[in-house]
XYZ file of C-alpha atoms in Angstrom:
638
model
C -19.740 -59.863 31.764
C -21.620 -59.682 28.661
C -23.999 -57.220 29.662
C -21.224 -54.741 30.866
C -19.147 -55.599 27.597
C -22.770 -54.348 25.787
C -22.867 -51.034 28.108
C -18.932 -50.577 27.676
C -19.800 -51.082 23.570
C -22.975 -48.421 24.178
C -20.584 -45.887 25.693
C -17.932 -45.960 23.088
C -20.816 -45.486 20.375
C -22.363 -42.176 22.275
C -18.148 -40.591 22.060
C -17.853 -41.653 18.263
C -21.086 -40.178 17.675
C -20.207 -36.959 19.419
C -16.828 -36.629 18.108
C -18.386 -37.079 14.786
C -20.811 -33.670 15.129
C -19.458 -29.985 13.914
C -20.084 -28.164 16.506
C -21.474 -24.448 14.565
C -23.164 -22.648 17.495
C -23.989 -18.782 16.076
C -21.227 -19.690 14.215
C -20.439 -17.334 10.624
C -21.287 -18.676 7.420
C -18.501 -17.605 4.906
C -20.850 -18.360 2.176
C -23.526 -16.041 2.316
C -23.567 -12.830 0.288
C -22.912 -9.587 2.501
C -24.919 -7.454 0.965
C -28.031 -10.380 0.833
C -30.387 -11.891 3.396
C -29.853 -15.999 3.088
C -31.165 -17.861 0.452
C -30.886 -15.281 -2.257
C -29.785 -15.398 -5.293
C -28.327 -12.737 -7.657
C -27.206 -12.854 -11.517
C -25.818 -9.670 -13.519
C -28.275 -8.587 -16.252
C -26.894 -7.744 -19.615
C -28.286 -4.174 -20.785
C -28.394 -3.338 -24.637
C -30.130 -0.165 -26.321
C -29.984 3.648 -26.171
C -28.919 3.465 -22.628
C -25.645 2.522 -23.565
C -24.492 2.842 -27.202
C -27.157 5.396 -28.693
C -28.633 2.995 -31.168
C -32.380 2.569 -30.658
C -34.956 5.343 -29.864
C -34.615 7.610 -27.286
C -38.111 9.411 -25.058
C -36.917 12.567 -25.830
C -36.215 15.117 -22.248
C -38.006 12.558 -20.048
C -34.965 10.854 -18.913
C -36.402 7.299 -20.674
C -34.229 4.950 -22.485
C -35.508 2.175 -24.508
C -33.031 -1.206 -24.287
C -33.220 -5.251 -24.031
C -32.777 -7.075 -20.775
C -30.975 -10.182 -21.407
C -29.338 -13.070 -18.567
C -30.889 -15.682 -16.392
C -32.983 -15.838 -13.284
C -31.485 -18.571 -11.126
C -33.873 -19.304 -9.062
C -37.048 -21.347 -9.851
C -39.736 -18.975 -8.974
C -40.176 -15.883 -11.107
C -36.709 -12.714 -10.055
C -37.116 -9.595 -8.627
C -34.963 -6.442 -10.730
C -32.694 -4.678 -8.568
C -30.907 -1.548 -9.996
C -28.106 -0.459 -8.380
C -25.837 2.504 -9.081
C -22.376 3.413 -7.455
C -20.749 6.695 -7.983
C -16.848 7.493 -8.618
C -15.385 10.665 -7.602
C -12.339 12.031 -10.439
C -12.654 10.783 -13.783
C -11.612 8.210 -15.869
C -7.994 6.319 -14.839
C -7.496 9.167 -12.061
C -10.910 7.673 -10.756
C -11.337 7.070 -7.019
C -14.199 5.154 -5.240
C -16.164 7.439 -3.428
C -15.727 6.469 0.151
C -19.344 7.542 1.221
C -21.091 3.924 2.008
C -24.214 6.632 1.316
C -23.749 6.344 -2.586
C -24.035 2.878 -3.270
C -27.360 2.293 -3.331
C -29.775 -0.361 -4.625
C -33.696 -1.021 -4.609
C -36.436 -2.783 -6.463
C -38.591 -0.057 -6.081
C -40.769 -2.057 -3.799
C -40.512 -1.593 0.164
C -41.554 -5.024 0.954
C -39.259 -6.825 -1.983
C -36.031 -4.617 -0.691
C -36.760 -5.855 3.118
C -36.894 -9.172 1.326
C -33.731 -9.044 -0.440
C -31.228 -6.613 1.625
C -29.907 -6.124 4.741
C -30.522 -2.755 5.257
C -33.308 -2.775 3.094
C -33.722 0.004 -0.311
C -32.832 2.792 -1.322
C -34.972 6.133 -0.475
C -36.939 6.189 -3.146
C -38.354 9.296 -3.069
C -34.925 11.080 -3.055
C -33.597 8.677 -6.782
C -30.195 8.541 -7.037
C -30.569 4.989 -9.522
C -32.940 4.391 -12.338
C -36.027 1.912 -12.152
C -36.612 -0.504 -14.843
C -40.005 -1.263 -16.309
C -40.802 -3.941 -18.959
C -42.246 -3.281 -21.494
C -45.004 -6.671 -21.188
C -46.486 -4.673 -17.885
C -45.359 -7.458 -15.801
C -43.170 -6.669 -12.841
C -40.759 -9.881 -12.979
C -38.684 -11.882 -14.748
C -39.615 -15.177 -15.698
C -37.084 -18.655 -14.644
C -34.499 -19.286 -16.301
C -32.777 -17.379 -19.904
C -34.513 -14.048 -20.853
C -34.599 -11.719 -23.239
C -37.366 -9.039 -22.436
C -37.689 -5.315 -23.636
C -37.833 -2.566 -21.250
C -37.143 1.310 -20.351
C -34.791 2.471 -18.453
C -36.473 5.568 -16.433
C -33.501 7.996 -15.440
C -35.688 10.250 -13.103
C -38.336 7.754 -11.422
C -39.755 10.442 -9.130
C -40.253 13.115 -12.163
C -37.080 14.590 -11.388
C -36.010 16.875 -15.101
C -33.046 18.114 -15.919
C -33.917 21.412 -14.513
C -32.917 19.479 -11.349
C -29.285 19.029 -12.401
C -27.563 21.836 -9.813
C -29.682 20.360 -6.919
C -27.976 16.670 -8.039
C -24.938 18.226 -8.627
C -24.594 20.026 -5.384
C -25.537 16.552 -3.637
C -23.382 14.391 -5.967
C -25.760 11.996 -6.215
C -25.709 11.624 -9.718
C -26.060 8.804 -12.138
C -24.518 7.419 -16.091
C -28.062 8.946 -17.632
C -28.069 12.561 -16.415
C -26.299 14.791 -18.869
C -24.234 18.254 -18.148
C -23.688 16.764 -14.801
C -19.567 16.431 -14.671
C -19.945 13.700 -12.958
C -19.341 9.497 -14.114
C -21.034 6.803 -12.140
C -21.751 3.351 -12.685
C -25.553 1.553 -13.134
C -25.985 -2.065 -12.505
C -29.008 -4.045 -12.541
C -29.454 -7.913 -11.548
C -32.074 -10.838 -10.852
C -33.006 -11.532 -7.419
C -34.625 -14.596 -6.591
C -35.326 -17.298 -4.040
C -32.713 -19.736 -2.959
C -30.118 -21.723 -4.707
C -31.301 -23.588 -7.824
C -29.047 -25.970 -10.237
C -28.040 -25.591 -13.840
C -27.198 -22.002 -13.320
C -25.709 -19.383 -15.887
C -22.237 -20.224 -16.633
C -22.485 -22.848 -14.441
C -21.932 -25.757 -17.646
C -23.662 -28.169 -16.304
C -26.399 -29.021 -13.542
C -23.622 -28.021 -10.640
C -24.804 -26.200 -7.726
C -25.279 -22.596 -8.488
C -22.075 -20.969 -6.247
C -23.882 -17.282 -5.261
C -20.589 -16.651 -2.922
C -19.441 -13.288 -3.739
C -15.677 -13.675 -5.375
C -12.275 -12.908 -3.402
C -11.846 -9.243 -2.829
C -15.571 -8.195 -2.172
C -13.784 -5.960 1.207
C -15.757 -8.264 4.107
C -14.210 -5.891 6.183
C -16.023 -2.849 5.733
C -19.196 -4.672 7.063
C -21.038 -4.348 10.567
C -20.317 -7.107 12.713
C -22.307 -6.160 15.575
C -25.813 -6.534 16.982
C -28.213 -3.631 16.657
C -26.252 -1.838 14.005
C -27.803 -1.639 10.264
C -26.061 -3.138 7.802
C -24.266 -1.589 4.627
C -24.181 -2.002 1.402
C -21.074 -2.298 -0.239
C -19.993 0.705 -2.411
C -19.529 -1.540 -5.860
C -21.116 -4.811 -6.032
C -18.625 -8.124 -7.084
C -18.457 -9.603 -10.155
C -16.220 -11.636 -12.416
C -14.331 -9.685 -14.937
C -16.722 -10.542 -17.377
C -19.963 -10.267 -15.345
C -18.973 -6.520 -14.396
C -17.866 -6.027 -18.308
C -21.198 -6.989 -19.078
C -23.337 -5.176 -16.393
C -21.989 -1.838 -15.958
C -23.371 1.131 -18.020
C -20.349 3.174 -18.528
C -19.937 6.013 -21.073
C -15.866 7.123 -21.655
C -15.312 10.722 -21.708
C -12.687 13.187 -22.070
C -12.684 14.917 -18.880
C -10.316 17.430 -16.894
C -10.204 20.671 -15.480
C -11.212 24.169 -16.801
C -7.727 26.622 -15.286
C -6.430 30.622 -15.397
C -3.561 30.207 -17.424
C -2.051 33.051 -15.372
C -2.703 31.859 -11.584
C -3.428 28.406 -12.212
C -5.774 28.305 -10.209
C -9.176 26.117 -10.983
C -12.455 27.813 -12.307
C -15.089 27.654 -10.039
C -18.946 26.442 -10.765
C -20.480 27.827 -13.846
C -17.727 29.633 -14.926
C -17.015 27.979 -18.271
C -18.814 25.639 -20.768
C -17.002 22.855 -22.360
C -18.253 21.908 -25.890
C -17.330 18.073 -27.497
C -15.894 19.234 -31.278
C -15.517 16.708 -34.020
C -12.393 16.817 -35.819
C -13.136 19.389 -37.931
C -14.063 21.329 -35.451
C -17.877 21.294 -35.369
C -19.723 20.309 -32.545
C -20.730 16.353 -31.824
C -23.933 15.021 -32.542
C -25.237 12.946 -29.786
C -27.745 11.240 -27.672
C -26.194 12.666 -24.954
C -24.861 16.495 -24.558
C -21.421 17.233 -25.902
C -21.914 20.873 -24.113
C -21.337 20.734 -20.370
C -20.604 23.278 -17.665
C -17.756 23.196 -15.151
C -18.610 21.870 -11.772
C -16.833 23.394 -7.912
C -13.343 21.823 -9.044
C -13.616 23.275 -12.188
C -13.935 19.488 -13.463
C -15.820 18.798 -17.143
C -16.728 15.662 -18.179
C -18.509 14.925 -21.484
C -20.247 11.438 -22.251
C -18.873 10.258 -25.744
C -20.223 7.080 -27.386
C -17.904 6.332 -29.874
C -14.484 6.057 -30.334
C -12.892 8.530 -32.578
C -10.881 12.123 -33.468
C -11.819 14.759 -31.163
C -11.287 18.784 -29.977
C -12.297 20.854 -27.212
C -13.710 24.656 -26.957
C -14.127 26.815 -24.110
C -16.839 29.519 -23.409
C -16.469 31.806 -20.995
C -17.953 35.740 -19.763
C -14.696 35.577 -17.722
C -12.082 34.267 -19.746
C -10.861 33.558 -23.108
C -9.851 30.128 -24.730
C -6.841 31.538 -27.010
C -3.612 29.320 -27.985
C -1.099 30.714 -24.756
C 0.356 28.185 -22.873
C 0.090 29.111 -19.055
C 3.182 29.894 -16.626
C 5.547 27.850 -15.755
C 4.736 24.709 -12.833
C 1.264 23.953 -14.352
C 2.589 20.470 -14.958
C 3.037 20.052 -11.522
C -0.583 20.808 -10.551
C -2.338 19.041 -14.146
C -2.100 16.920 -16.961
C -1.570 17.239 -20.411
C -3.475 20.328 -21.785
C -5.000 21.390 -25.066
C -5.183 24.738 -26.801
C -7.402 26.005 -29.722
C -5.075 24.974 -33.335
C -3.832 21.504 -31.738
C -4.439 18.573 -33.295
C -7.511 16.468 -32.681
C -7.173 13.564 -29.939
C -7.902 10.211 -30.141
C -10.382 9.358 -27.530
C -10.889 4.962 -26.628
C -13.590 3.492 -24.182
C -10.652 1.331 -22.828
C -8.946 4.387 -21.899
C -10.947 7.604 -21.262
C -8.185 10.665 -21.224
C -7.752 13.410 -19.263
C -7.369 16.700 -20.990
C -7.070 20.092 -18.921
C -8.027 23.400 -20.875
C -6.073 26.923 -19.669
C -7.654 29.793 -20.378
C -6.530 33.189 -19.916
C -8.704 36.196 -18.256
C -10.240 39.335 -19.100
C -8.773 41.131 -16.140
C -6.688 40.177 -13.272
C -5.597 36.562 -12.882
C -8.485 34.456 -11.159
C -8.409 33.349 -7.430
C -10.567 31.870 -5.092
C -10.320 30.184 -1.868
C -9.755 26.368 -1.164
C -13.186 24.564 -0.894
C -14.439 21.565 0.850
C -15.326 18.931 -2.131
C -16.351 15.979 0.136
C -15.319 14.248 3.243
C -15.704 10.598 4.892
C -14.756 9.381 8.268
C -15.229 5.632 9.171
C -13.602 3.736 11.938
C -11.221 0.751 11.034
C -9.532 -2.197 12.574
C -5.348 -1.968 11.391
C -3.121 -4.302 13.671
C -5.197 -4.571 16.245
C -5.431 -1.279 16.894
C -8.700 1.154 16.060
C -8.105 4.093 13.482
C -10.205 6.814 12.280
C -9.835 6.651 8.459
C -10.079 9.986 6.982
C -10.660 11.372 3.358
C -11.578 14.584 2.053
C -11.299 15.792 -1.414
C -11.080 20.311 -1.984
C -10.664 22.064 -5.138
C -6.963 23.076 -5.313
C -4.598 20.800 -6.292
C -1.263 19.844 -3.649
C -3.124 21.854 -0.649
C -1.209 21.836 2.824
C -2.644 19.584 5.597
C -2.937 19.497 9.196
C -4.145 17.335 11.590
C -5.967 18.778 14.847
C -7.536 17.512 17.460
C -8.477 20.100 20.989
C -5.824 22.015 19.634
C -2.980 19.799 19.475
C -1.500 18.538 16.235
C -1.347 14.565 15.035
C 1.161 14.233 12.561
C 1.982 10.265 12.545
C -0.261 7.290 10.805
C -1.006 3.802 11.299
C 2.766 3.037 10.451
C 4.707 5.395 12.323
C 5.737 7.554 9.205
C 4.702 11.276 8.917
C 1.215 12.037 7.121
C 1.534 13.398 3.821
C 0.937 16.962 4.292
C -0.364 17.470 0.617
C -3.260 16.703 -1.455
C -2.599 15.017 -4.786
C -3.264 16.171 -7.992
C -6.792 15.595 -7.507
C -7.270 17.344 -4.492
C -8.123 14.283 -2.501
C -6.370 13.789 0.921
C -6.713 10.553 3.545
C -5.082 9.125 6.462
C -5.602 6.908 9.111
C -5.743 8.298 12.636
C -5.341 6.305 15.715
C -8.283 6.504 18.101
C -6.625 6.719 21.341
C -5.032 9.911 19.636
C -8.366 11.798 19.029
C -9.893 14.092 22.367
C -13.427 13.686 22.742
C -14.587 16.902 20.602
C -13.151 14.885 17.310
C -11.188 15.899 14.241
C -10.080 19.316 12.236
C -8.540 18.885 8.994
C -7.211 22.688 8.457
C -6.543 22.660 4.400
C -4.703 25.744 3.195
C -3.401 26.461 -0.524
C 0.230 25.548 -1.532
C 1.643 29.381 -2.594
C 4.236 27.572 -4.260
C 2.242 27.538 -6.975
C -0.715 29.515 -6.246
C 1.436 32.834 -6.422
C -1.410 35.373 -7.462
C -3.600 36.296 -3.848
C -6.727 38.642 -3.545
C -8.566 40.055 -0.190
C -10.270 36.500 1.704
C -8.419 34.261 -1.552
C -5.921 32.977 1.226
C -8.154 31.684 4.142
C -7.605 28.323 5.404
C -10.452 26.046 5.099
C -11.429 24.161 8.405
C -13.209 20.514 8.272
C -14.595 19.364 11.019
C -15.434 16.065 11.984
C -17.786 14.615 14.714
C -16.423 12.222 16.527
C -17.224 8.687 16.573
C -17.878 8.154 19.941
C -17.141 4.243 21.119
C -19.701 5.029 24.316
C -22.084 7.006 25.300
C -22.321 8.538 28.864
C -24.009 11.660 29.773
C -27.446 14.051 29.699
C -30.033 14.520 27.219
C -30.293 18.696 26.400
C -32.841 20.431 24.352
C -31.761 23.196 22.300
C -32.106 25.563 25.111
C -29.763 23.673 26.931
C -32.397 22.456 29.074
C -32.487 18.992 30.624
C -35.028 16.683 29.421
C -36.390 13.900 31.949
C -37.434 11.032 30.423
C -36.196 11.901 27.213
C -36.891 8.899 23.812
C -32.689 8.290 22.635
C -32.202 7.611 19.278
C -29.002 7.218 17.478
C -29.135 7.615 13.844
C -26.742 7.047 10.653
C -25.707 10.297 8.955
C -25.412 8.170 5.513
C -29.279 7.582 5.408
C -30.620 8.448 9.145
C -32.075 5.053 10.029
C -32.206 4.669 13.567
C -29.463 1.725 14.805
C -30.571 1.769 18.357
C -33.268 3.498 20.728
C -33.434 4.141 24.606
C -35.298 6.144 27.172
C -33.624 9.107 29.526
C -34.461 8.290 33.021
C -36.378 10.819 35.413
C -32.483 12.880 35.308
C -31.992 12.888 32.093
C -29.309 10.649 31.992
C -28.692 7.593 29.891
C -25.846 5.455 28.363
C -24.998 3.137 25.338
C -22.564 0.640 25.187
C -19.939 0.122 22.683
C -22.029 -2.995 21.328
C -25.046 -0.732 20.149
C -23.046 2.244 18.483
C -21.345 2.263 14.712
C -18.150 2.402 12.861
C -19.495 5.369 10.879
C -20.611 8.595 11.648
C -24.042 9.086 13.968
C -25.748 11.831 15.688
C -28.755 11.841 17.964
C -32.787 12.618 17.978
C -34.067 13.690 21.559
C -37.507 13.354 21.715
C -39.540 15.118 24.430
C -42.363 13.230 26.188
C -43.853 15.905 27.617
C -43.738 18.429 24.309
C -43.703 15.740 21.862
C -41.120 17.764 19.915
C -38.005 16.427 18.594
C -34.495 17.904 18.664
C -31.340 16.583 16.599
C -27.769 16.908 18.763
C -24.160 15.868 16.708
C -21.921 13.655 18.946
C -20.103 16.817 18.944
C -22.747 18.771 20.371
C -23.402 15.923 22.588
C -19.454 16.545 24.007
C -19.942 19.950 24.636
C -22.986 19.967 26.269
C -21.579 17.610 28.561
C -18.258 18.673 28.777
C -18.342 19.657 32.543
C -19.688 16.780 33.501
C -17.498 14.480 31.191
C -14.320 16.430 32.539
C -15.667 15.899 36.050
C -16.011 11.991 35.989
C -12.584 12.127 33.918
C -14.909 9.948 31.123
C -13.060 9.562 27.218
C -16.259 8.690 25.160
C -13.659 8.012 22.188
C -12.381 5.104 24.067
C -14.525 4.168 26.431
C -12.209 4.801 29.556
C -13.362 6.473 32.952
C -9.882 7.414 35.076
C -8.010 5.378 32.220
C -9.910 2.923 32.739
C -12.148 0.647 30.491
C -15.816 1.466 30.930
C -17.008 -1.614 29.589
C -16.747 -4.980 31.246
C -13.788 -7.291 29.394
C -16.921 -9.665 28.442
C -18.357 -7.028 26.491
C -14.508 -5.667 25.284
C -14.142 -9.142 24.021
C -17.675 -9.210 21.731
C -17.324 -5.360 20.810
C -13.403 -6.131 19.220
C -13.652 -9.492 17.576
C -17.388 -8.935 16.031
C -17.377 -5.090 15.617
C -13.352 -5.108 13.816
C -12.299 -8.391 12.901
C -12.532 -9.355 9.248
C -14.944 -11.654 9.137
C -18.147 -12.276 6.647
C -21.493 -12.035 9.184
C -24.455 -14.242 9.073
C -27.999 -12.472 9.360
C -30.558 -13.811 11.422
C -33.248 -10.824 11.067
C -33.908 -7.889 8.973
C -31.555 -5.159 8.776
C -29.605 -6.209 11.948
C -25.996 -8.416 12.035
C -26.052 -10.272 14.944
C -22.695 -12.943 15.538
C -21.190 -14.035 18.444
C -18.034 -13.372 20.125
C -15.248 -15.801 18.524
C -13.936 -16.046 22.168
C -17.088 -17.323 23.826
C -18.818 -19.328 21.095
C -16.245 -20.637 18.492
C -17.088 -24.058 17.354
C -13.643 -25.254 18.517
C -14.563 -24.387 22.395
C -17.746 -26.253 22.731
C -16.528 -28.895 20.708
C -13.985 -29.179 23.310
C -16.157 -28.914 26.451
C -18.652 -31.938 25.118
C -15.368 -33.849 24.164
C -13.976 -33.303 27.652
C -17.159 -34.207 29.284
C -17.120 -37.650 27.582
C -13.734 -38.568 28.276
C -14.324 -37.763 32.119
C -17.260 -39.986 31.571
C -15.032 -42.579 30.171
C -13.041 -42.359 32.620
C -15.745 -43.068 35.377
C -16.602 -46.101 33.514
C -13.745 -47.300 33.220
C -12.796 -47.033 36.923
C -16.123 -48.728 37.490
C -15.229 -51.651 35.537
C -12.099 -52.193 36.894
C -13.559 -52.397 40.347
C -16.189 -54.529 38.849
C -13.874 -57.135 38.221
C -11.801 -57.019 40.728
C -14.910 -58.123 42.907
C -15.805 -60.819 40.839
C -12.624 -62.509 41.393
């Protein structure tokens, strides 16, 4: 009896022991960064000096800035500097974020260090879109601990000059220290170490240091999903007073350059905008107070002080003269300002928006409506996948419509009508239901509101057409060269538009066909690279192009690439439906187990709850047994 009292004991001590475990098989780990590899750390650095406030000296026209560093490197080996930068499109209060994950880019200027710190690894370097630091000591890190080390800022690391301003400009990839550029972004730079260390900055004591990005840091616009590159996010997370102190931000006056007559928006070039004192001569600065109008007809001019200011206009096209322009320009702009009014105040708390009408030399000014940007990236709203949408032309209050093969969508993720005008701004999004979208994607046809655009001149009137490719959710077909040949054996790539790294690779076979499943393929837009293995030569196809070179065939099998459905039915087994929707849409923070891929499991097959319940159930039916055992035990020892 004793022994089996000792076994019954033993068996009892293996089920508290198992009960005790948490059970975290591939399961996600809410606390590390998004934007980091594990064991990273990351503190805001503190940026003082010409690149800011205009005190100091300034490298004259070689883009360099002399300033101080000043913060803490958390971790107990010497940090890393990563600059990052993250463009806005509009200006000031009527800022939006720009919705390209393209622009927010960050690097160390080191390959090997960027693999070691991000996801997706640096920025192209060769192509700078963010400014490098460089200490002034000649060493290349920051020592442990509190700092305060001299540097220089380099605004163009690859030699670019401001000669190169209308290539930036035409790109928008534009950053806080190029000047004329109409354009206001945001520079960041931080400490990267290893690991996390105690006694941290701000910390107040020897507590843990807590590297979890804050509450709102938009989890969901990352890729849950094996084989797909991960993403930046478009403005890194700070505490009010982290981002106060990291961000290089000049205030501005800014607005739009307008015929006073047509109302319609100058185009590029057309005008300069000069920064006037209040007594009317022009500013002083360490930055130009002269800038030229960019597509919209948008100026922006850096100003580093607070103070009394006036605008002037030049122009081989139009005069700046005190006439207030027709009736219903208050509809399409803001408050304006005319030569003789009084100076404005202008406050780095609150930038202001100040549009200038001038009047022309001839007839009244028109032009047609012109593609600004556009975005397309898919989302997860109610359970239900949407194509979100955003574009961004020149006129103000355009009319919208929605097209896809022809037919019209007019309803959102709510049910309610889109809005069928721009804004003010000219920017324009919606969210478009997948299942709503034919395989040959999206037209956005954008034509300009004559309700207030009376004046009209030969082409002045043409609608504008944006197209988007779609975002196929599989991939079925043939690989075609450009001559519309067949290629057997062809190398499959599928690339990112926002920086053309390759997410996934396969091979044709000896046909020429191949497919992808919905587990290897992004939210945001992709397009193909054929490679020949006979030639050697490479060809790039859109997912559009893809569609239409296999449209016969597509049509023929009765195959939806948008939703993965053959005969209405789901392509994809509902093993693989089940990973695709809760780790490719569901918000949840991913953990990173190698370089520049997400992988996480399917909440439905590995949750921490299910196999905690299988082993729990397995020792209760082995309880059971026992139990059953003993009681026929005794029974024959009686």
């Amino acid at each position: 009896m004793k022994k089996l009292l000792v076994f019954f004991g033993f068996i009892i001590g293996i089920f508290l022991f198992f009960s005790s475990i948490k059970y975290y098989v591939a399961a996600q780990d809410d606390e590390i960064d998004p934007n980091l590899l594990p064991n990273i750390t990351k503190s805001c650095i503190t940026v003082s000096g010409d690149a800011t406030s205009g005190a100091g000296a300034r490298v004259e026209n070689d883009g360099k800035y002399d300033v101080t560093l000043t913060g803490e490197c958390l971790s107990s080996t010497p940090c890393d500097i990563l600059s990052c930068y993250s463009p806005k499109i509009g200006q000031g209060n009527d800022a939006v974020a720009d919705p390209d994950p393209t622009h927010a880019v960050c690097t160390t200027y080191n390959a090997e260090l960027d693999d070691k710190y991000l996801q997706n690894g640096g920025a192209n370097i060769s192509d700078p879109k963010i400014p490098e630091v460089i200490l002034s000591s000649g060493e290349t890190t920051l020592p442990p601990g509190p700092f305060s080390v001299s540097a220089i800022i380099d605004a163009y690391p690859a030699g670019k000059t401001n000669d190169d301003e209308n290539e930036f400009e035409n790109q928008r990839e534009m950053m806080a220290f190029y000047v004329n550029q109409g354009f206001h972004s945001y520079s960041n730079f931080f400490a990267m170490g290893d690991g996390k260390v105690t006694g941290g900055l701000g910390t107040g004591g020897d507590d843990e240091v807590d590297v979890t990005p804050v509450e709102g840091d938009e989890r969901s616009q990352q890729l849950g999903q094996a084989n797909t590159v991960a993403i930046i996010e478009a403005t890194p997370t700070f505490t009010e007073t982290d981002n106060k102190s990291c961000a290089l931000i000049y205030w501005d006056p800014y607005g739009i350059v307008f015929d006073s007559d047509s109302l319609e928006p100058l185009n590029s070039t057309m005008a300069i905008v000069t920064l006037l004192d209040e007594s009317g001569q022009q500013v002083r600065s360490t930055v130009s107070t002269q800038v030229p109008i960019d597509i919209l007809g948008k100026y922006n001019i850096y100003v580093e002080r607070d103070g009394m200011y006036k605008l002037d206009v030049s122009s081989t096209t139009h005069n700046f003269i005190r006439e207030k322009p027709i009736s219903g320009y208050l509809s399409l702009y803001e408050s304006i300002f005319l030569p003789g009014d009084p100076a404005f105040e202008e406050k780095s708390i609150s930038p202001k928006r100040v549009d200038l009408p001038v009047k022309s030399k001839g007839i009244p000014y028109t032009r047609k409506v012109t593609e600004y940007y556009k975005s397309q990236t898919e989302v997860l709203h109610r359970g239900k996948v949407y194509e979100s949408i955003e574009i961004r032309v020149t006129h103000p209050l355009s009319k919208i419509r929605v097209l896809t093969d022809g037919r019209e969508i007019t309803s959102q993720t709510n049910g309610l009508k889109f809005n069928n005008l721009t804004d003010k701004n000219g920017v324009w999004n919606g969210m478009i239901r997948r299942d709503l979208i034919s395989n040959k994607g999206l037209i956005i046809e954008v034509t300009k509101n004559t309700n207030y655009f009376t004046y009209q001149s030969p082409g002045s009137s043409e609608k504008l057409i944006i197209n988007f490719d779609p975002i196929l959710t599989y991939v079925e077909g043939y690989v075609y060269d450009d001559k519309n040949q067949i290629i057997p054996g062809a190398k499959v790539e599928v690339k990112l538009k926002m920086n053309d790294k390759t997410l996934y690779r396969t091979t044709a076979d000896s046909n020429g066909f191949f497919s992808i499943s919905p587990k290897n393929l992004s939210l945001f837009e992709y397009y193909f690279q054929f490679t020949d293995p006979l030639k050697k030569s490479s060809s790039v196809q859109t997912t559009a192009g893809f569609v239409k070179n296999n449209q016969e065939y597509l049509e023929s099998e009765k195959i939806d690439l948008i939703n993965a459905t053959k005969n209405s039915q789901s392509i994809v087994s509902q093993k693989d439906d089940s990973i695709n929707k809760s780790s490719l849409f569901d918000n949840q923070p991913i953990n990173t187990f190698k370089k520049g891929i997400n992988t996480v499991a399917s909440k439905n097959n590995t949750s921490p709850i299910n196999v905690s319940v299988i082993i729990i159930v397995m020792i209760l039916f082995l309880l059971v047994g026992v139990t059953v055992g003993l009681i026929f035990y005794i029974k024959k020892n009686r």
